[in-house]
Coordinates of C-alpha atoms and ligand atoms in Angstrom, one line a residue:
X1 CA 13.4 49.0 -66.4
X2 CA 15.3 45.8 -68.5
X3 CA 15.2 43.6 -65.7
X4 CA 11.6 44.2 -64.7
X5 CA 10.6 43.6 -68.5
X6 CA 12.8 40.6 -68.2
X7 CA 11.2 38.7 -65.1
X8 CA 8.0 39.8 -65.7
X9 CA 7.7 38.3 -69.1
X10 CA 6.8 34.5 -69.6
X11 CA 9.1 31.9 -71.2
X12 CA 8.9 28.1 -70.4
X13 CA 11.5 25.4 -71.7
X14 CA 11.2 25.4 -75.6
X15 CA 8.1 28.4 -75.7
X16 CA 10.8 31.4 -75.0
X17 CA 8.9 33.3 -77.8
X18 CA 7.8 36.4 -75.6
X19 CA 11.5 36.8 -73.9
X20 CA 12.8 36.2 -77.4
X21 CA 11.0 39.3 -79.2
X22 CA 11.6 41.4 -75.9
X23 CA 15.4 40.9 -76.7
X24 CA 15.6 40.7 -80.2
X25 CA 13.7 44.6 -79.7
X26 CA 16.4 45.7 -76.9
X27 CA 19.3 44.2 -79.3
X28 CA 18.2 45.3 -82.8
X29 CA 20.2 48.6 -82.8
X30 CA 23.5 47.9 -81.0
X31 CA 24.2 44.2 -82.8
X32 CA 24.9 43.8 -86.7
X33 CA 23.6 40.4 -86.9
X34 CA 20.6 38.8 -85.4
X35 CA 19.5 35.0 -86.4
X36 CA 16.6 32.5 -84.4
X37 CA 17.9 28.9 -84.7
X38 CA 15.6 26.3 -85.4
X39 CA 15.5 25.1 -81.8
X40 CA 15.0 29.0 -81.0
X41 CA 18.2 30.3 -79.9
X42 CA 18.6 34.0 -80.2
X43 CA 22.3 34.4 -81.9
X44 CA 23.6 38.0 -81.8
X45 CA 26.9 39.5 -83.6
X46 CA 28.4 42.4 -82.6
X47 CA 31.5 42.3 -85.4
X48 CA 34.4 44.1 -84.2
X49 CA 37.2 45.6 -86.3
X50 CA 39.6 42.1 -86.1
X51 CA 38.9 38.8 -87.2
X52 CA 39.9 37.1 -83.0
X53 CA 39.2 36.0 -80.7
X54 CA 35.7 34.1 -81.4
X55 CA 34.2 35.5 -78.0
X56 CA 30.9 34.0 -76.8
X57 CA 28.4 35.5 -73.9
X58 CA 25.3 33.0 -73.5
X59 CA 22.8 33.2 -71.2
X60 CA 19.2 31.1 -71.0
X61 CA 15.8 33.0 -71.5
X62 CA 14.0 30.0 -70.3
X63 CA 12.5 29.4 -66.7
X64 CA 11.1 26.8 -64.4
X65 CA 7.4 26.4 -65.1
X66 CA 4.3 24.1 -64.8
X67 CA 3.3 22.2 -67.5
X68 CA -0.5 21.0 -67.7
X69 CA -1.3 17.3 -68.2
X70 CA -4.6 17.0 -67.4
X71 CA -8.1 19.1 -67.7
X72 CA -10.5 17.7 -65.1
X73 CA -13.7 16.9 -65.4
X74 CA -14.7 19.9 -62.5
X75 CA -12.7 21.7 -64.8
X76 CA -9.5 21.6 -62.5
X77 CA -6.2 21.4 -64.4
X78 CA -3.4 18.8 -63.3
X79 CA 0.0 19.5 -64.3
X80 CA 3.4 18.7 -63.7
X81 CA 6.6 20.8 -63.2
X82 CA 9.4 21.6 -65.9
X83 CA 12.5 22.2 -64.6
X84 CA 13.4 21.7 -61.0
X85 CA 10.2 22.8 -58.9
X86 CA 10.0 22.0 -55.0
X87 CA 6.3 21.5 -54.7
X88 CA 6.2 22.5 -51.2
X89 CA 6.7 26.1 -52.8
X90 CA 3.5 25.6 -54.8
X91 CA 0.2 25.9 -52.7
X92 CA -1.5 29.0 -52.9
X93 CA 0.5 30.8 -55.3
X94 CA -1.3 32.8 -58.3
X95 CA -0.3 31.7 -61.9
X96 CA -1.4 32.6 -65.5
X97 CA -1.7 29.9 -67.7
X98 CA -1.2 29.5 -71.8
X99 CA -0.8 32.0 -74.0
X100 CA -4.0 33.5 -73.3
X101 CA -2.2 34.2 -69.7
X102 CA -5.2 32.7 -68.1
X103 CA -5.5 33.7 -64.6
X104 CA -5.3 30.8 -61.9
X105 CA -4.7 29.7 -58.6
X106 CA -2.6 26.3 -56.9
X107 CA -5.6 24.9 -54.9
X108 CA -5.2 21.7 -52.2
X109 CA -7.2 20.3 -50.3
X110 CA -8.1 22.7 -47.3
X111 CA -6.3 21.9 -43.5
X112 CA -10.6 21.3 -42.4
X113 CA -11.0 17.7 -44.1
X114 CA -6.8 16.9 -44.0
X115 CA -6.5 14.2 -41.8
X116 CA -3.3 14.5 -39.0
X117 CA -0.9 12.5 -40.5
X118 CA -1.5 14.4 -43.8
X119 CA -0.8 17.9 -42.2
X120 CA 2.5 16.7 -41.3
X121 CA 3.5 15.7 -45.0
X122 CA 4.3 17.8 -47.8
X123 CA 1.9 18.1 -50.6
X124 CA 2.9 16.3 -53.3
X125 CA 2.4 17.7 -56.9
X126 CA -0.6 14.6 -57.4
X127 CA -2.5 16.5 -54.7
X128 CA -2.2 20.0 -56.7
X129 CA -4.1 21.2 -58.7
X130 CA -4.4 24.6 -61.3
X131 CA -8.2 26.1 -60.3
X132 CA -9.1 28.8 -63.2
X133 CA -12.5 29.2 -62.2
X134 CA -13.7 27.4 -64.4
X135 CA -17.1 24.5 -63.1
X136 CA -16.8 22.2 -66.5
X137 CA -13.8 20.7 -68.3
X138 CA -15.4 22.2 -72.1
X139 CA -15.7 25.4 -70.1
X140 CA -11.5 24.9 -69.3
X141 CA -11.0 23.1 -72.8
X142 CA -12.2 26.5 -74.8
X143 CA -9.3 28.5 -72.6
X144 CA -6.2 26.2 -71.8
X145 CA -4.9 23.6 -73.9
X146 CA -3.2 20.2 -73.3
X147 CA 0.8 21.0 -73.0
X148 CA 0.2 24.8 -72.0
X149 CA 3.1 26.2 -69.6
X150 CA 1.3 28.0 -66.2
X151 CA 3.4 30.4 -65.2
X152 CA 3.7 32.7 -61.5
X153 CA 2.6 35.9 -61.3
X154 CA 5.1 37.9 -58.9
X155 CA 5.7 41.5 -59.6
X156 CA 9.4 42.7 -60.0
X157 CA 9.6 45.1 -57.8
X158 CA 12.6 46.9 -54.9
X159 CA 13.0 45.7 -51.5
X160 CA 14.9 47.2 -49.0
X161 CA 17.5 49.5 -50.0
X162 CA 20.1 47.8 -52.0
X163 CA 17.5 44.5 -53.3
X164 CA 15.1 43.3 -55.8
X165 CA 12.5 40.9 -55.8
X166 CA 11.1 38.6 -58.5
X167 CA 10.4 35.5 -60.6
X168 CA 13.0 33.7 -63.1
X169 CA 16.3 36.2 -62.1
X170 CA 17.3 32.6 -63.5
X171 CA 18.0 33.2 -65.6
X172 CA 17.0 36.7 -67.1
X173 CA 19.3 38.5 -64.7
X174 CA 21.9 36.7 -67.0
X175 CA 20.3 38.2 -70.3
X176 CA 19.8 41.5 -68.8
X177 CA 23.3 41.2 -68.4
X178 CA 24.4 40.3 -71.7
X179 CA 22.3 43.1 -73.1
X180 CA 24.2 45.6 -71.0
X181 CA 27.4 44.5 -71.9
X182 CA 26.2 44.4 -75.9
X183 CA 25.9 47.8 -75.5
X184 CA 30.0 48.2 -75.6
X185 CA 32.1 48.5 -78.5
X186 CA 34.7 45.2 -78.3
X187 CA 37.5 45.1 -81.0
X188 CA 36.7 40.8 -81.9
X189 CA 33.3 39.4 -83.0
X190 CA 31.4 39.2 -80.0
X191 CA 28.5 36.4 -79.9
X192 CA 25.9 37.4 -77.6
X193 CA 23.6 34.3 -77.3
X194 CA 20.1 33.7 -75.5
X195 CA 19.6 29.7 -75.1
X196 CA 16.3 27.9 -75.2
X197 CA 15.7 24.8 -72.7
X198 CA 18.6 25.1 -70.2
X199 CA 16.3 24.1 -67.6
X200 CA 15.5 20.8 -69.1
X201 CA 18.9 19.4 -70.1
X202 CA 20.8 22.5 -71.4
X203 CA 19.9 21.6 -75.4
X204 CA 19.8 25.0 -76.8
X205 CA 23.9 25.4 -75.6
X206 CA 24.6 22.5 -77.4
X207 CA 23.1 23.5 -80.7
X208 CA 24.4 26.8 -80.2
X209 CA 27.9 26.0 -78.9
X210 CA 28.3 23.9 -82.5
X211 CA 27.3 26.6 -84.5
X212 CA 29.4 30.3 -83.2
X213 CA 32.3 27.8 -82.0
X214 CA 33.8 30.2 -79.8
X215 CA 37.6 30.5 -78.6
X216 CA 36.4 31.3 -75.4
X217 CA 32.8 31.9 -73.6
X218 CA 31.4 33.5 -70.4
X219 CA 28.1 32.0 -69.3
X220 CA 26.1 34.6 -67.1
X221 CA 23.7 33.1 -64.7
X222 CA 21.4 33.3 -61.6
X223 CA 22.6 30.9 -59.6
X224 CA 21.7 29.7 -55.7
X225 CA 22.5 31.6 -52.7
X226 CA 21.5 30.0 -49.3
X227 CA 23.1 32.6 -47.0
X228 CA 19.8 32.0 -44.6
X229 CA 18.9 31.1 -40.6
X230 CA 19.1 28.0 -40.4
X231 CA 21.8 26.5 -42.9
X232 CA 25.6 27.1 -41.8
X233 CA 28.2 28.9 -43.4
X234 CA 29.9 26.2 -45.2
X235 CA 27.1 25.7 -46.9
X236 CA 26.1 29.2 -48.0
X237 CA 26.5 28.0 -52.0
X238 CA 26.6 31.8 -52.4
X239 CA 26.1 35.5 -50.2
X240 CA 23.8 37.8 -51.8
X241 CA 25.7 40.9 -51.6
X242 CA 29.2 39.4 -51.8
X243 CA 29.7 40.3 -55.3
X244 CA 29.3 38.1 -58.5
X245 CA 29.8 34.5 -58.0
X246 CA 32.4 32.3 -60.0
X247 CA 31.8 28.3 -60.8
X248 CA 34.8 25.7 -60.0
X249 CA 33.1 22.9 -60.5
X250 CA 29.3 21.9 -60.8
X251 CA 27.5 18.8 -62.7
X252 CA 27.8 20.0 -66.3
X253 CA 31.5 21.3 -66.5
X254 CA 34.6 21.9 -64.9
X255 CA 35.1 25.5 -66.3
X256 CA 38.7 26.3 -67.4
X257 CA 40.8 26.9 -64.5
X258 CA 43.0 29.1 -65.9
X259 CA 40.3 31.3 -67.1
X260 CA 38.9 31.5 -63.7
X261 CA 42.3 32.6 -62.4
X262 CA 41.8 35.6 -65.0
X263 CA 38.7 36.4 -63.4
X264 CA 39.4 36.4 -60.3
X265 CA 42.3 38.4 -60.9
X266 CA 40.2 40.8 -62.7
X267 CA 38.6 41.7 -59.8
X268 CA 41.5 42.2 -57.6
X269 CA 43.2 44.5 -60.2
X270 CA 39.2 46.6 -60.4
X271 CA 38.4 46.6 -56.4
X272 CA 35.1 44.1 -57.5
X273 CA 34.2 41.8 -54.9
X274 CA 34.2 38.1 -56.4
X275 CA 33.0 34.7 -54.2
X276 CA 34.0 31.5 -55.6
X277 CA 30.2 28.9 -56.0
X278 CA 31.1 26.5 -52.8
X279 CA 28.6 23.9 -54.2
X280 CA 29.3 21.7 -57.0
X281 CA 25.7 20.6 -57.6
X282 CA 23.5 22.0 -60.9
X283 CA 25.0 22.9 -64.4
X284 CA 24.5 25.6 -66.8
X285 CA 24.6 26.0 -70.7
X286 CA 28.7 25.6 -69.8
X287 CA 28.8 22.1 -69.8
X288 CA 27.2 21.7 -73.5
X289 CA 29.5 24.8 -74.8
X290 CA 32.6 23.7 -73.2
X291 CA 32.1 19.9 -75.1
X292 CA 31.2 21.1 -78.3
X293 CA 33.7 20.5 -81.5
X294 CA 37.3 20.3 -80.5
X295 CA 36.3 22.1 -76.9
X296 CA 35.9 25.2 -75.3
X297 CA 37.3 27.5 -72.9
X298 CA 34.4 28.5 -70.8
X299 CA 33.5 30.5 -67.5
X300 CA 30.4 30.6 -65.6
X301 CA 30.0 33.8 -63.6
X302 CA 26.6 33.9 -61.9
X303 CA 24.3 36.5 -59.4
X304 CA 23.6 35.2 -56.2
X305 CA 20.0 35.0 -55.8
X306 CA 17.7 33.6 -52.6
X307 CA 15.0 31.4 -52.9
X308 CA 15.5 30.7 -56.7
X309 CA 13.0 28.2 -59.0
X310 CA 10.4 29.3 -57.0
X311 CA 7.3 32.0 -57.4
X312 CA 9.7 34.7 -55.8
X313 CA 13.4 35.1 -55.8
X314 CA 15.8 38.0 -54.3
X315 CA 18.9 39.3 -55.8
X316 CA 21.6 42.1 -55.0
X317 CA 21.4 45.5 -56.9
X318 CA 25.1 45.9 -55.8
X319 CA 26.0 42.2 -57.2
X320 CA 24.0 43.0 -60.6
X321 CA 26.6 46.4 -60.6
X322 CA 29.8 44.5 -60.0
X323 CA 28.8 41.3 -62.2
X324 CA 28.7 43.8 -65.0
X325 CA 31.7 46.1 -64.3
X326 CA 33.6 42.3 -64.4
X327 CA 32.4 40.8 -67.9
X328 CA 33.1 44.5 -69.0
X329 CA 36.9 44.3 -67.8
X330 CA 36.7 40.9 -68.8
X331 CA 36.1 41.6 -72.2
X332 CA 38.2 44.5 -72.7
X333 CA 41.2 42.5 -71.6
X334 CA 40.3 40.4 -74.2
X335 CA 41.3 42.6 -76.9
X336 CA 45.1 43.1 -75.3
X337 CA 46.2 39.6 -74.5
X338 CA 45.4 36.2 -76.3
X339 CA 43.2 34.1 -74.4
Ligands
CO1 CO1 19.9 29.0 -64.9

């Protein structure tokens, strides 16, 4: 399954190599032009029988990961988190480190020899540590490297009857997307483009954005849904289940009102559920596009997804569905109307 091959593969800011070659070999036969910028972008063009719109679909293939800064003396690894990591998340969890895929664990020090006050605190990422079994720091040297991403382990798999389970639905829910939606016919040049190092300051839009320069672009996403115990309604960001989600605002860009209207209108006109994002925190590769030559019209239309940047999130089957049937109706109107 595309989405299982998706998660389940390893790509951290700037080393998206592995989801790269997973979707250049899922692309190859229903694009006519596939490039790899020098920053690592994955450009796609479907060419279409007329010259317009320039239509762009980007989505990121890179993920939140743990970067390793350190190779103790024990042979312990220290590292530090790229991309937004809360390290209260961390302890305990399996990883794989390097491209070896070096099998490790997130050790701490054990509740026996914490003293009280230090059961009631966090753990801070300084009290973390990478433990590949390794005694001696040569032993570690000859399998993990200085710089090496670590990455989680979690298997993609179903839960309940309408969910799935698993690590970096941001943002490979959004490429798994944008393959399924490649696999159209569309009248205009369609860009479909997988960014490198959203997660650390959105740089591969920006390189990207300059060189397809679009007249209008969609930016799939996983994006947060907190509709749990606890947190009240108001603040639900997004409901998993609720259909795809739609961006008004967030730190990176304002997208285009107008094209949001479209959108949402889309879905009336097709019965697809849509929420509006009711957070305005976090940006996505929209914010680069939407700023790059003389400006861009963009959308952000995200998955809602539980518990994400973490070892484990959870997503909507039903969502995944309707997100699609929308950039699909999305895209056909584009061939009617101007845009
Ligand atoms: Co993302």
């Amino acid at each position: 399954m595309l989405l299982k091959r998706l998660t389940e593969a390893c790509g951290g800011p700037g080393q998206e190599g592995e989801v790269r070659d997973l979707i250049r070999s899922e692309v190859s036969d229903i694009v006519d032009e596939i490039k790899t910028d020098a920053l690592g972008n994955l450009i796609t063009l479907k060419k279409g029988a007329n010259l317009g719109p320039k239509v762009m679909l980007a989505a990121h293939m890179d993920e939140v990961a743990l970067m390793i800064v350190s190779i103790e003396k024990n042979g312990l690894l220290k590292f530090r988190s790229v991309g937004g990591i809360d390290p209260r998340v961390l302890v305990a969890k399996s990883v794989v480190v390097g491209s070896k895929r070096v099998p490790g664990v997130l050790g701490s020090k054990p509740i026996h020899l914490q003293k009280p006050g230090e059961r009631n605190k966090p753990l801070s990422l300084d009290e973390l540590f990478i433990d590949i079994g390794t005694k001696k720091q040569e032993e570690a040297e000859s399998q993990v490297s200085l710089g090496d991403y670590a990455y989680f382990t979690t298997e993609f798999s179903e839960l309940g009857t309408d969910k799935y389970k698993g690590k970096a639905f941001d943002d490979r829910v959004g490429c798994a997307l944008l393959i399924d939606a490649l696999k159209d016919t569309y009248t205009y040049p369609l860009y479909g483009v997988f960014t490198v190092q959203e997660e650390v300051g959105l740089r591969g839009a920006s390189v990207a954005g300059y060189s397809v320069n679009p007249d209008v672009a969609l930016i799939l996403e996983g994006t947060t849904a907190s509709d749990v115990t606890g947190i009240p309604k108001h603040k639900h960001a997004t409901t998993v289940g609720q259909g795809p989600s739609l961006t008004f605002m967030d730190s990176a860009a304002i997208p285009d009102p107008k094209l949001v209207a479209k959108l949402i209108k889309l879905g009336e006109l097709y019965d697809i559920p849509v929420q509006l994002r009711r957070n305005t925190a976090g940006g996505t590769d929209a914010g680069k596009i939407q700023a790059s030559r003389d400006g861009v019209s963009v959308a952000v239309l995200a998955i809602p997804c539980r518990y994400i940047h973490s070892p484990v999130s959870l997503m909507s089957k039903k969502d995944y569905d309707n997100a699609l049937r929308l950039v699909k109706a999305f895209l056909k109107t584009l061939e009617e109307s101007e845009v």
